[in-house]
mmCIF file of C-alpha atoms in Angstrom:
data_model
loop_
_atom_site.group_PDB
_atom_site.id
_atom_site.type_symbol
_atom_site.label_atom_id
_atom_site.label_comp_id
_atom_site.label_asym_id
_atom_site.label_seq_id
_atom_site.Cartn_x
_atom_site.Cartn_y
_atom_site.Cartn_z
ATOM 1 C CA MET Y 8 99.898 106.927 82.511
ATOM 2 C CA LYS Y 9 98.781 103.372 82.895
ATOM 3 C CA LYS Y 10 95.064 102.545 82.346
ATOM 4 C CA ALA Y 11 93.407 99.717 84.313
ATOM 5 C CA HIS Y 12 91.106 97.239 82.569
ATOM 6 C CA ARG Y 13 87.783 96.982 84.134
ATOM 7 C CA ASN Y 14 86.250 93.342 84.451
ATOM 8 C CA PHE Y 15 82.606 94.131 85.188
ATOM 9 C CA GLN Y 16 79.952 96.621 84.200
ATOM 10 C CA VAL Y 17 78.041 98.595 86.786
ATOM 11 C CA LYS Y 18 74.112 98.416 86.327
ATOM 12 C CA PRO Y 19 72.173 100.932 88.186
ATOM 13 C CA TRP Y 20 69.336 98.295 89.039
ATOM 14 C CA MET Y 21 71.927 96.317 90.953
ATOM 15 C CA GLY Y 22 72.265 98.766 93.654
ATOM 16 C CA CYS Y 23 68.570 98.705 94.312
ATOM 17 C CA MET Y 24 68.846 95.029 95.279
ATOM 18 C CA GLY Y 25 70.166 96.207 98.547
ATOM 19 C CA PHE Y 26 66.822 97.216 99.739
ATOM 20 C CA LEU Y 27 65.817 93.587 99.725
ATOM 21 C CA GLY Y 28 68.088 93.315 102.860
ATOM 22 C CA PHE Y 29 65.138 94.884 104.944
ATOM 23 C CA LEU Y 30 63.321 91.430 104.387
ATOM 24 C CA GLY Y 31 65.771 90.455 107.196
ATOM 25 C CA PHE Y 32 63.453 92.336 109.597
ATOM 26 C CA LEU Y 33 60.547 90.236 108.407
ATOM 27 C CA PRO Y 34 59.499 87.175 110.593
ATOM 28 C CA LYS Y 35 59.802 83.538 108.892
ATOM 29 C CA HIS Y 36 56.949 81.421 108.704
ATOM 30 C CA GLY Y 37 57.995 79.584 111.734
ATOM 31 C CA GLY Y 38 58.421 82.870 113.968
ATOM 32 C CA GLY Y 39 62.377 83.633 113.758
ATOM 33 C CA ARG Y 40 64.133 86.121 111.724
ATOM 34 C CA ASN Y 41 65.543 85.747 108.323
ATOM 35 C CA TYR Y 42 68.931 87.164 109.094
ATOM 36 C CA LEU Y 43 70.312 85.803 105.716
ATOM 37 C CA PHE Y 44 68.436 88.464 103.980
ATOM 38 C CA PHE Y 45 70.856 90.936 105.397
ATOM 39 C CA VAL Y 46 73.425 89.873 102.866
ATOM 40 C CA PHE Y 47 71.410 91.861 100.287
ATOM 41 C CA PHE Y 48 72.801 95.127 101.923
ATOM 42 C CA ALA Y 49 75.967 94.369 100.035
ATOM 43 C CA PHE Y 50 74.332 95.445 96.860
ATOM 44 C CA PHE Y 51 74.603 98.996 98.042
ATOM 45 C CA ALA Y 52 78.181 98.901 97.144
ATOM 46 C CA TRP Y 53 77.182 99.168 93.528
ATOM 47 C CA PHE Y 54 76.413 102.772 94.196
ATOM 48 C CA PHE Y 55 79.957 103.524 95.084
ATOM 49 C CA TRP Y 56 81.364 101.492 92.310
ATOM 50 C CA GLY Y 57 79.192 103.484 89.832
ATOM 51 C CA LEU Y 58 80.487 106.770 91.259
ATOM 52 C CA LEU Y 59 84.150 105.244 90.757
ATOM 53 C CA TYR Y 60 83.526 104.103 87.138
ATOM 54 C CA LYS Y 61 82.126 107.611 86.038
ATOM 55 C CA GLU Y 62 85.748 108.516 85.552
ATOM 56 C CA PRO Y 63 88.526 106.837 83.666
ATOM 57 C CA ALA Y 64 91.052 104.564 85.727
ATOM 58 C CA ASP Y 65 94.349 106.127 86.239
ATOM 59 C CA GLU Y 66 97.294 104.901 88.476
ATOM 60 C CA ARG Y 67 95.932 106.867 91.365
ATOM 61 C CA LEU Y 68 92.647 105.186 91.369
ATOM 62 C CA VAL Y 69 94.149 101.706 90.818
ATOM 63 C CA GLU Y 70 96.449 102.319 93.771
ATOM 64 C CA ASN Y 71 93.667 103.552 96.062
ATOM 65 C CA GLU Y 72 91.690 100.666 94.972
ATOM 66 C CA THR Y 73 94.431 98.198 95.929
ATOM 67 C CA ARG Y 74 94.906 99.988 99.234
ATOM 68 C CA ALA Y 75 91.255 99.892 100.172
ATOM 69 C CA MET Y 76 91.022 96.242 99.068
ATOM 70 C CA ARG Y 77 93.958 95.450 101.416
ATOM 71 C CA ILE Y 78 92.387 97.212 104.407
ATOM 72 C CA VAL Y 79 88.916 95.372 103.614
ATOM 73 C CA GLY Y 80 90.811 92.252 103.103
ATOM 74 C CA GLY Y 81 92.099 92.275 106.691
ATOM 75 C CA LEU Y 82 88.322 92.908 107.987
ATOM 76 C CA PHE Y 83 87.193 90.076 106.052
ATOM 77 C CA ALA Y 84 89.895 87.689 107.792
ATOM 78 C CA LEU Y 85 89.016 89.153 110.956
ATOM 79 C CA LEU Y 86 85.454 88.545 110.445
ATOM 80 C CA SER Y 87 86.092 84.836 109.476
ATOM 81 C CA PHE Y 88 88.059 84.158 112.526
ATOM 82 C CA LEU Y 89 85.249 85.929 114.521
ATOM 83 C CA LEU Y 90 82.685 83.734 113.030
ATOM 84 C CA LEU Y 91 84.862 80.512 113.567
ATOM 85 C CA PHE Y 92 85.234 81.386 117.193
ATOM 86 C CA LEU Y 93 81.613 82.038 117.571
ATOM 87 C CA LEU Y 94 80.773 78.719 115.941
ATOM 88 C CA ASP Y 95 82.958 77.035 118.578
ATOM 89 C CA ARG Y 96 81.183 78.559 121.579
ATOM 90 C CA GLN Y 97 78.434 76.550 123.119
ATOM 91 C CA GLY Y 98 76.072 79.329 124.423
ATOM 92 C CA ILE Y 99 76.105 81.337 121.059
ATOM 93 C CA GLY Y 100 72.956 80.272 119.053
ATOM 94 C CA ARG Y 101 73.357 79.770 115.236
ATOM 95 C CA ASP Y 102 71.096 82.855 114.276
ATOM 96 C CA THR Y 103 73.526 84.875 116.283
ATOM 97 C CA VAL Y 104 76.463 83.722 114.140
ATOM 98 C CA LEU Y 105 74.433 84.071 111.005
ATOM 99 C CA LEU Y 106 73.500 87.721 111.861
ATOM 100 C CA PHE Y 107 77.028 88.727 112.451
ATOM 101 C CA GLY Y 108 78.230 86.950 109.188
ATOM 102 C CA ALA Y 109 75.537 88.481 107.052
ATOM 103 C CA LEU Y 110 75.979 91.997 108.511
ATOM 104 C CA GLY Y 111 79.840 91.631 108.534
ATOM 105 C CA TYR Y 112 79.969 90.501 104.900
ATOM 106 C CA SER Y 113 77.524 93.334 103.872
ATOM 107 C CA VAL Y 114 79.572 96.020 105.631
ATOM 108 C CA CYS Y 115 82.935 94.884 104.399
ATOM 109 C CA SER Y 116 81.425 94.522 100.883
ATOM 110 C CA VAL Y 117 80.143 98.170 100.999
ATOM 111 C CA ALA Y 118 83.338 99.547 102.956
ATOM 112 C CA ALA Y 119 85.611 98.397 99.841
ATOM 113 C CA PRO Y 120 84.320 100.709 97.420
ATOM 114 C CA ALA Y 121 83.371 103.365 99.749
ATOM 115 C CA LEU Y 122 86.880 103.612 100.930
ATOM 116 C CA THR Y 123 88.207 103.560 97.436
ATOM 117 C CA TYR Y 124 85.946 106.556 96.746
ATOM 118 C CA TYR Y 125 87.075 108.389 99.957
ATOM 119 C CA LEU Y 126 90.716 107.835 99.388
ATOM 120 C CA ASP Y 127 90.272 109.026 95.806
ATOM 121 C CA ARG Y 128 88.436 112.092 96.687
ATOM 122 C CA LYS Y 129 90.997 112.909 99.642
ATOM 123 C CA ALA Y 130 94.206 112.582 97.191
#
């Protein structure tokens, strides 16, 4: 069996940084929302990476990870197109585009390891 080389270490505290995303609900000093903080929700992906890295990597896990990354890569491409389309529209505000971008990035970032974990458990 072929073993995969893992390039990064999973630290438990990194998943806790996802709670900083809730700062997006607090108003700014001027009165608007801090939508950029929603990007911190992407740190919840470290929970799933931690679950995946508890076991040694084998061919099945590498194949499932590749499959999940292909699916989520398509979601990232669709999100990029949507953001560019929204930036071109005159009636759409910058805050709306920032909200979609931040939440979309977080969802896609969490979806990759979650989908890998799901595919690995399903097989």
